[in-house]
Amino acid sequence: MASCPVAESEIEEEIKLGSYGGKVRVLRHDEESAAEETMLLWGMQQPTFSKPNSFVSHSSLQLNLDACGHCLSILQSPSSLGTPGVTGSVMWDSGVVLGKFLEHAVDSGLLLLHGKKVIELGSGCGLVGCIAALLGAEVTLTDLPDRLRLLKKNIETNLRHGNVRGSAVVKELTWGDDPDQDLIDPFPDYDYHSNVGAVLGSDVVYSEGAVVDLLDTLVQLCGAQTTIFLAGELRNDAVLEYFFDAAMKEFIVGRVEQTQWHPDYCSPRVAMYVLVKK
């Protein structure tokens, strides 16, 4: 694996952020940090040299995955991939990685979701939200209006049995628009006495235009101590650098090392970050 010319110790320090009990590598808040982090990711993980879709198949009508003692069957719509701008009709590795990370973090005692308010952005097929509900969270899964039919079907199929610890509802949400009041009142906050909450997103950083609307929505949804968990495929270094640069104006951003992910669900094509408001 090729080494990156940027020394990791010069970019970040390891601390705990928000409700996640593991240590993350926090990006420095300066004008060079976004470019350095992007260069470091591509140098360390070399995503272009690894096979995509290690955990999913875009030609299959469903994805089967064991999680939280359940066998989840997530329906997909491969034919919809031909529609411009539609990517949420199938699963991507980053969604599987994030969902299994949440399960692993809860099992390891590094994260508490039981009884907590959680919002998922760009839910797509709904795997991550289903896993969060199985871990005991009160989850609101959100996406664009034309994505909700498949999302609702997967929620009903996988969470209809009576031994689900949490709950899940589906709501329409367009990034950049004002969210419904019930999404932000109360905020999905946490404190050490009552509520631990999170905002989740997998593969939500894919264009500069989407980054602007995504961050606008995150600012509206998040209280002072809301914890955000984002996982994404490493495809476009310019878009990712743009995201880091914009996000660090509003949030503290920390990278979760793959040593803290579920050991069976790691990929050099995926990166994961925890964010909290400054």
CSV table of N, CA and C in Angstrom, one decimal, residues 29-140:
chain,number,residue,atom,x,y,z
A,29,HIS,N,-9.1,22.4,12.1
A,29,HIS,CA,-9.9,23.4,11.5
A,29,HIS,C,-9.1,24.5,10.9
A,30,ASP,N,-8.5,24.2,9.7
A,30,ASP,CA,-7.8,25.2,9.0
A,30,ASP,C,-8.0,25.0,7.5
A,31,GLU,N,-7.6,25.9,6.7
A,31,GLU,CA,-7.9,25.8,5.2
A,31,GLU,C,-7.2,24.7,4.5
A,32,GLU,N,-6.2,24.1,5.0
A,32,GLU,CA,-5.5,23.0,4.4
A,32,GLU,C,-6.1,21.6,4.8
A,33,SER,N,-6.9,21.5,5.8
A,33,SER,CA,-7.2,20.3,6.4
A,33,SER,C,-8.1,19.4,5.5
A,34,ALA,N,-9.0,20.0,4.8
A,34,ALA,CA,-9.9,19.2,3.9
A,34,ALA,C,-9.1,18.5,2.8
A,35,ALA,N,-8.2,19.3,2.2
A,35,ALA,CA,-7.4,18.7,1.1
A,35,ALA,C,-6.4,17.6,1.7
A,36,GLU,N,-5.9,17.8,2.9
A,36,GLU,CA,-5.0,16.8,3.5
A,36,GLU,C,-5.7,15.6,3.9
A,37,GLU,N,-6.9,15.7,4.4
A,37,GLU,CA,-7.7,14.5,4.8
A,37,GLU,C,-8.1,13.7,3.6
A,38,THR,N,-8.5,14.4,2.5
A,38,THR,CA,-8.8,13.6,1.3
A,38,THR,C,-7.6,12.9,0.7
A,39,MET,N,-6.5,13.6,0.7
A,39,MET,CA,-5.2,13.0,0.2
A,39,MET,C,-4.8,11.8,1.0
A,40,LEU,N,-5.0,11.9,2.3
A,40,LEU,CA,-4.6,10.9,3.3
A,40,LEU,C,-5.5,9.6,3.0
A,41,LEU,N,-6.8,9.9,2.9
A,41,LEU,CA,-7.8,8.7,2.6
A,41,LEU,C,-7.4,8.0,1.4
A,42,TRP,N,-7.2,8.7,0.3
A,42,TRP,CA,-6.8,8.0,-1.0
A,42,TRP,C,-5.5,7.3,-0.9
A,43,GLY,N,-4.6,7.9,-0.1
A,43,GLY,CA,-3.2,7.3,0.0
A,43,GLY,C,-3.3,6.0,0.9
A,44,MET,N,-4.0,6.1,2.0
A,44,MET,CA,-4.1,4.9,2.9
A,44,MET,C,-5.0,3.8,2.4
A,45,GLN,N,-6.1,4.1,1.8
A,45,GLN,CA,-7.1,3.1,1.5
A,45,GLN,C,-7.1,2.7,0.0
A,46,GLN,N,-6.5,3.5,-0.9
A,46,GLN,CA,-6.4,3.3,-2.3
A,46,GLN,C,-7.7,2.6,-2.9
A,47,PRO,N,-8.8,3.3,-2.8
A,47,PRO,CA,-10.1,2.7,-3.2
A,47,PRO,C,-10.2,2.3,-4.6
A,48,THR,N,-9.5,2.9,-5.5
A,48,THR,CA,-9.6,2.6,-6.9
A,48,THR,C,-9.0,1.2,-7.2
A,49,PHE,N,-8.2,0.7,-6.3
A,49,PHE,CA,-7.6,-0.6,-6.5
A,49,PHE,C,-8.4,-1.8,-5.9
A,50,SER,N,-9.5,-1.5,-5.3
A,50,SER,CA,-10.3,-2.6,-4.7
A,50,SER,C,-11.6,-2.8,-5.4
A,51,LYS,N,-12.2,-3.9,-5.2
A,51,LYS,CA,-13.4,-4.3,-5.9
A,51,LYS,C,-14.6,-3.6,-5.2
A,52,PRO,N,-15.5,-2.9,-6.1
A,52,PRO,CA,-16.7,-2.3,-5.5
A,52,PRO,C,-17.7,-3.4,-5.2
A,53,ASN,N,-18.7,-3.0,-4.4
A,53,ASN,CA,-19.9,-3.8,-4.0
A,53,ASN,C,-19.5,-5.2,-3.4
A,54,SER,N,-18.6,-5.1,-2.4
A,54,SER,CA,-18.2,-6.3,-1.7
A,54,SER,C,-19.3,-7.0,-1.0
A,55,PHE,N,-20.3,-6.2,-0.5
A,55,PHE,CA,-21.4,-6.8,0.4
A,55,PHE,C,-22.7,-6.7,-0.3
A,56,VAL,N,-22.8,-6.2,-1.5
A,56,VAL,CA,-24.1,-6.1,-2.1
A,56,VAL,C,-24.1,-6.5,-3.6
A,57,SER,N,-25.2,-6.7,-4.2
A,57,SER,CA,-25.3,-7.0,-5.6
A,57,SER,C,-26.4,-6.1,-6.2
A,58,HIS,N,-26.1,-5.3,-7.2
A,58,HIS,CA,-27.1,-4.4,-7.8
A,58,HIS,C,-28.0,-5.1,-8.8
A,59,SER,N,-27.7,-6.4,-9.1
A,59,SER,CA,-28.5,-7.1,-10.1
A,59,SER,C,-29.5,-8.0,-9.3
A,60,SER,N,-29.4,-8.0,-8.0
A,60,SER,CA,-30.3,-8.9,-7.2
A,60,SER,C,-31.6,-8.1,-6.8
A,61,LEU,N,-32.7,-8.8,-6.7
A,61,LEU,CA,-33.9,-8.1,-6.2
A,61,LEU,C,-34.0,-7.9,-4.7
A,62,GLN,N,-33.1,-8.6,-4.0
A,62,GLN,CA,-33.1,-8.3,-2.6
A,62,GLN,C,-31.7,-8.7,-2.0
A,63,LEU,N,-31.5,-8.1,-0.8
A,63,LEU,CA,-30.2,-8.3,-0.1
A,63,LEU,C,-30.6,-9.0,1.2
A,64,ASN,N,-30.0,-10.1,1.5
A,64,ASN,CA,-30.2,-10.8,2.8
A,64,ASN,C,-29.0,-10.5,3.7
A,65,LEU,N,-29.3,-10.1,5.0
A,65,LEU,CA,-28.2,-9.8,5.9
A,65,LEU,C,-28.7,-10.1,7.3
A,66,ASP,N,-27.8,-10.8,8.0
A,66,ASP,CA,-28.1,-11.1,9.5
A,66,ASP,C,-27.6,-9.9,10.3
A,67,ALA,N,-28.5,-9.4,11.1
A,67,ALA,CA,-28.2,-8.3,12.0
A,67,ALA,C,-29.1,-8.3,13.2
A,68,CYS,N,-28.5,-8.2,14.4
A,68,CYS,CA,-29.2,-8.1,15.7
A,68,CYS,C,-30.1,-9.3,15.9
A,69,GLY,N,-29.6,-10.4,15.5
A,69,GLY,CA,-30.4,-11.7,15.7
A,69,GLY,C,-31.5,-11.9,14.8
A,70,HIS,N,-31.6,-11.1,13.7
A,70,HIS,CA,-32.7,-11.2,12.7
A,70,HIS,C,-32.0,-11.4,11.3
A,71,CYS,N,-32.7,-12.1,10.5
A,71,CYS,CA,-32.3,-12.1,9.1
A,71,CYS,C,-33.1,-11.1,8.3
A,72,LEU,N,-32.5,-10.1,7.9
A,72,LEU,CA,-33.2,-9.0,7.2
A,72,LEU,C,-33.2,-9.3,5.7
A,73,SER,N,-34.3,-9.0,5.0
A,73,SER,CA,-34.5,-9.2,3.6
A,73,SER,C,-34.8,-7.8,3.0
A,74,ILE,N,-33.9,-7.1,2.4
A,74,ILE,CA,-34.1,-5.8,1.9
A,74,ILE,C,-34.3,-5.8,0.4
A,75,LEU,N,-35.5,-5.5,0.0
A,75,LEU,CA,-35.9,-5.5,-1.4
A,75,LEU,C,-35.2,-4.3,-2.1
A,76,GLN,N,-34.8,-4.6,-3.4
A,76,GLN,CA,-34.1,-3.6,-4.2
A,76,GLN,C,-34.9,-3.5,-5.5
A,77,SER,N,-34.6,-2.4,-6.2
A,77,SER,CA,-35.2,-2.1,-7.5
A,77,SER,C,-34.1,-1.8,-8.5
A,78,PRO,N,-33.4,-2.8,-9.0
A,78,PRO,CA,-32.2,-2.6,-9.9
A,78,PRO,C,-32.6,-1.8,-11.2
A,79,SER,N,-33.8,-2.0,-11.6
A,79,SER,CA,-34.2,-1.3,-12.9
A,79,SER,C,-34.2,0.2,-12.7
A,80,SER,N,-34.4,0.7,-11.5
A,80,SER,CA,-34.5,2.1,-11.2
A,80,SER,C,-33.2,2.8,-11.3
A,81,LEU,N,-32.1,2.0,-11.3
A,81,LEU,CA,-30.7,2.6,-11.4
A,81,LEU,C,-30.5,3.3,-12.7
A,82,GLY,N,-31.3,3.0,-13.7
A,82,GLY,CA,-31.2,3.7,-15.0
A,82,GLY,C,-31.8,5.0,-15.0
A,83,THR,N,-32.6,5.4,-14.0
A,83,THR,CA,-33.2,6.7,-13.9
A,83,THR,C,-32.1,7.7,-13.4
A,84,PRO,N,-31.9,8.8,-14.1
A,84,PRO,CA,-30.9,9.8,-13.6
A,84,PRO,C,-31.1,10.3,-12.2
A,85,GLY,N,-30.1,10.2,-11.4
A,85,GLY,CA,-30.2,10.8,-10.0
A,85,GLY,C,-30.8,9.8,-9.0
A,86,VAL,N,-31.2,8.6,-9.4
A,86,VAL,CA,-31.8,7.6,-8.5
A,86,VAL,C,-30.8,6.6,-8.2
A,87,THR,N,-30.3,6.6,-6.9
A,87,THR,CA,-29.3,5.6,-6.5
A,87,THR,C,-29.8,4.9,-5.2
A,88,GLY,N,-30.9,5.4,-4.6
A,88,GLY,CA,-31.4,4.8,-3.4
A,88,GLY,C,-32.2,3.6,-3.6
A,89,SER,N,-32.4,3.1,-4.9
A,89,SER,CA,-33.2,1.9,-5.1
A,89,SER,C,-32.5,0.6,-4.9
A,90,VAL,N,-31.2,0.7,-4.7
A,90,VAL,CA,-30.4,-0.5,-4.4
A,90,VAL,C,-29.5,-0.2,-3.2
A,91,MET,N,-28.9,-1.2,-2.6
A,91,MET,CA,-28.0,-1.0,-1.5
A,91,MET,C,-26.6,-0.8,-2.0
A,92,TRP,N,-25.8,-0.1,-1.2
A,92,TRP,CA,-24.4,0.2,-1.4
A,92,TRP,C,-23.6,-0.3,-0.2
A,93,ASP,N,-22.4,-0.6,-0.4
A,93,ASP,CA,-21.5,-1.1,0.6
A,93,ASP,C,-21.5,-0.2,1.9
A,94,SER,N,-21.6,1.1,1.7
A,94,SER,CA,-21.5,2.0,2.8
A,94,SER,C,-22.7,1.9,3.7
A,95,GLY,N,-23.9,1.5,3.2
A,95,GLY,CA,-25.0,1.3,4.1
A,95,GLY,C,-24.9,0.0,4.9
A,96,VAL,N,-24.3,-1.0,4.3
A,96,VAL,CA,-24.1,-2.3,5.1
A,96,VAL,C,-23.0,-2.0,6.1
A,97,VAL,N,-22.0,-1.3,5.8
A,97,VAL,CA,-20.9,-1.0,6.7
A,97,VAL,C,-21.4,-0.2,7.9
A,98,LEU,N,-22.2,0.9,7.6
A,98,LEU,CA,-22.7,1.7,8.7
A,98,LEU,C,-23.7,0.9,9.6
A,99,GLY,N,-24.6,0.1,9.0
A,99,GLY,CA,-25.5,-0.6,9.8
A,99,GLY,C,-24.8,-1.6,10.7
A,100,LYS,N,-23.9,-2.3,10.2
A,100,LYS,CA,-23.1,-3.3,11.0
A,100,LYS,C,-22.2,-2.6,12.0
A,101,PHE,N,-21.7,-1.4,11.7
A,101,PHE,CA,-20.9,-0.6,12.6
A,101,PHE,C,-21.8,-0.3,13.8
A,102,LEU,N,-23.0,0.2,13.6
A,102,LEU,CA,-23.9,0.5,14.7
A,102,LEU,C,-24.2,-0.7,15.6
A,103,GLU,N,-24.4,-1.8,15.0
A,103,GLU,CA,-24.6,-3.1,15.8
A,103,GLU,C,-23.4,-3.4,16.6
A,104,HIS,N,-22.2,-3.3,16.0
A,104,HIS,CA,-21.0,-3.6,16.7
A,104,HIS,C,-20.7,-2.6,17.8
A,105,ALA,N,-21.0,-1.3,17.5
A,105,ALA,CA,-20.7,-0.3,18.6
A,105,ALA,C,-21.6,-0.5,19.8
A,106,VAL,N,-22.9,-0.8,19.5
A,106,VAL,CA,-23.8,-1.1,20.6
A,106,VAL,C,-23.4,-2.3,21.4
A,107,ASP,N,-23.0,-3.4,20.7
A,107,ASP,CA,-22.6,-4.7,21.3
A,107,ASP,C,-21.3,-4.5,22.1
A,108,SER,N,-20.5,-3.5,21.7
A,108,SER,CA,-19.2,-3.2,22.4
A,108,SER,C,-19.3,-2.2,23.5
A,109,GLY,N,-20.5,-1.7,23.7
A,109,GLY,CA,-20.8,-0.8,24.8
A,109,GLY,C,-20.3,0.6,24.4
A,110,LEU,N,-20.0,0.9,23.2
A,110,LEU,CA,-19.6,2.2,22.8
A,110,LEU,C,-20.7,3.2,22.3
A,111,LEU,N,-21.9,2.7,22.2
A,111,LEU,CA,-23.0,3.5,21.7
A,111,LEU,C,-24.3,2.9,22.3
A,112,LEU,N,-25.2,3.8,22.7
A,112,LEU,CA,-26.5,3.5,23.3
A,112,LEU,C,-27.5,4.1,22.4
A,113,LEU,N,-28.4,3.2,21.8
A,113,LEU,CA,-29.5,3.7,21.0
A,113,LEU,C,-30.9,3.4,21.5
A,114,HIS,N,-30.9,2.5,22.5
A,114,HIS,CA,-32.2,2.0,23.0
A,114,HIS,C,-33.1,3.2,23.6
A,115,GLY,N,-34.3,3.4,23.0
A,115,GLY,CA,-35.2,4.5,23.5
A,115,GLY,C,-34.8,5.8,23.0
A,116,LYS,N,-33.8,6.0,22.1
A,116,LYS,CA,-33.4,7.3,21.7
A,116,LYS,C,-33.9,7.7,20.3
A,117,LYS,N,-34.0,9.0,20.1
A,117,LYS,CA,-34.6,9.5,18.8
A,117,LYS,C,-33.4,9.5,17.8
A,118,VAL,N,-33.7,8.9,16.7
A,118,VAL,CA,-32.7,8.8,15.6
A,118,VAL,C,-33.4,9.2,14.3
A,119,ILE,N,-32.7,10.0,13.5
A,119,ILE,CA,-33.2,10.4,12.1
A,119,ILE,C,-32.2,9.9,11.1
A,120,GLU,N,-32.7,9.2,10.1
A,120,GLU,CA,-31.8,8.8,9.0
A,120,GLU,C,-32.1,9.6,7.8
A,121,LEU,N,-31.1,10.1,7.1
A,121,LEU,CA,-31.2,10.9,5.9
A,121,LEU,C,-30.9,10.1,4.7
A,122,GLY,N,-31.6,10.3,3.6
A,122,GLY,CA,-31.4,9.5,2.4
A,122,GLY,C,-31.5,8.0,2.6
A,123,SER,N,-32.6,7.6,3.2
A,123,SER,CA,-32.6,6.2,3.7
A,123,SER,C,-32.6,5.1,2.6
A,124,GLY,N,-33.0,5.5,1.4
A,124,GLY,CA,-33.0,4.5,0.3
A,124,GLY,C,-33.8,3.3,0.6
A,125,CYS,N,-33.1,2.1,0.7
A,125,CYS,CA,-33.8,0.9,0.9
A,125,CYS,C,-34.1,0.6,2.4
A,126,GLY,N,-33.5,1.4,3.3
A,126,GLY,CA,-33.9,1.3,4.7
A,126,GLY,C,-33.1,0.4,5.6
A,127,LEU,N,-32.0,-0.2,5.1
A,127,LEU,CA,-31.3,-1.1,5.9
A,127,LEU,C,-30.8,-0.5,7.2
A,128,VAL,N,-30.1,0.7,7.1
A,128,VAL,CA,-29.5,1.3,8.3
A,128,VAL,C,-30.6,1.6,9.4
A,129,GLY,N,-31.7,2.2,8.9
A,129,GLY,CA,-32.8,2.5,9.8
A,129,GLY,C,-33.4,1.3,10.5
A,130,CYS,N,-33.5,0.2,9.7
A,130,CYS,CA,-34.0,-1.1,10.3
A,130,CYS,C,-33.1,-1.6,11.4
A,131,ILE,N,-31.8,-1.5,11.2
A,131,ILE,CA,-30.9,-2.0,12.2
A,131,ILE,C,-30.9,-1.1,13.4
A,132,ALA,N,-31.0,0.2,13.2
A,132,ALA,CA,-31.1,1.1,14.4
A,132,ALA,C,-32.4,0.8,15.2
A,133,ALA,N,-33.5,0.5,14.5
A,133,ALA,CA,-34.7,0.2,15.2
A,133,ALA,C,-34.6,-1.1,16.0
A,134,LEU,N,-33.9,-2.1,15.4
A,134,LEU,CA,-33.7,-3.4,16.1
A,134,LEU,C,-32.8,-3.2,17.3
A,135,LEU,N,-32.0,-2.1,17.3
A,135,LEU,CA,-31.1,-1.8,18.4
A,135,LEU,C,-31.8,-1.0,19.5
A,136,GLY,N,-33.1,-0.7,19.2
A,136,GLY,CA,-33.9,-0.1,20.2
A,136,GLY,C,-34.2,1.4,20.0
A,137,ALA,N,-33.8,2.0,18.9
A,137,ALA,CA,-34.0,3.4,18.7
A,137,ALA,C,-35.4,3.7,18.1
A,138,GLU,N,-35.8,4.9,18.3
A,138,GLU,CA,-37.1,5.4,17.7
A,138,GLU,C,-36.7,6.1,16.5
A,139,VAL,N,-36.8,5.4,15.3
A,139,VAL,CA,-36.1,5.9,14.1
A,139,VAL,C,-37.2,6.5,13.2
A,140,THR,N,-36.8,7.7,12.6
A,140,THR,CA,-37.5,8.3,11.5
A,140,THR,C,-36.6,8.2,10.3
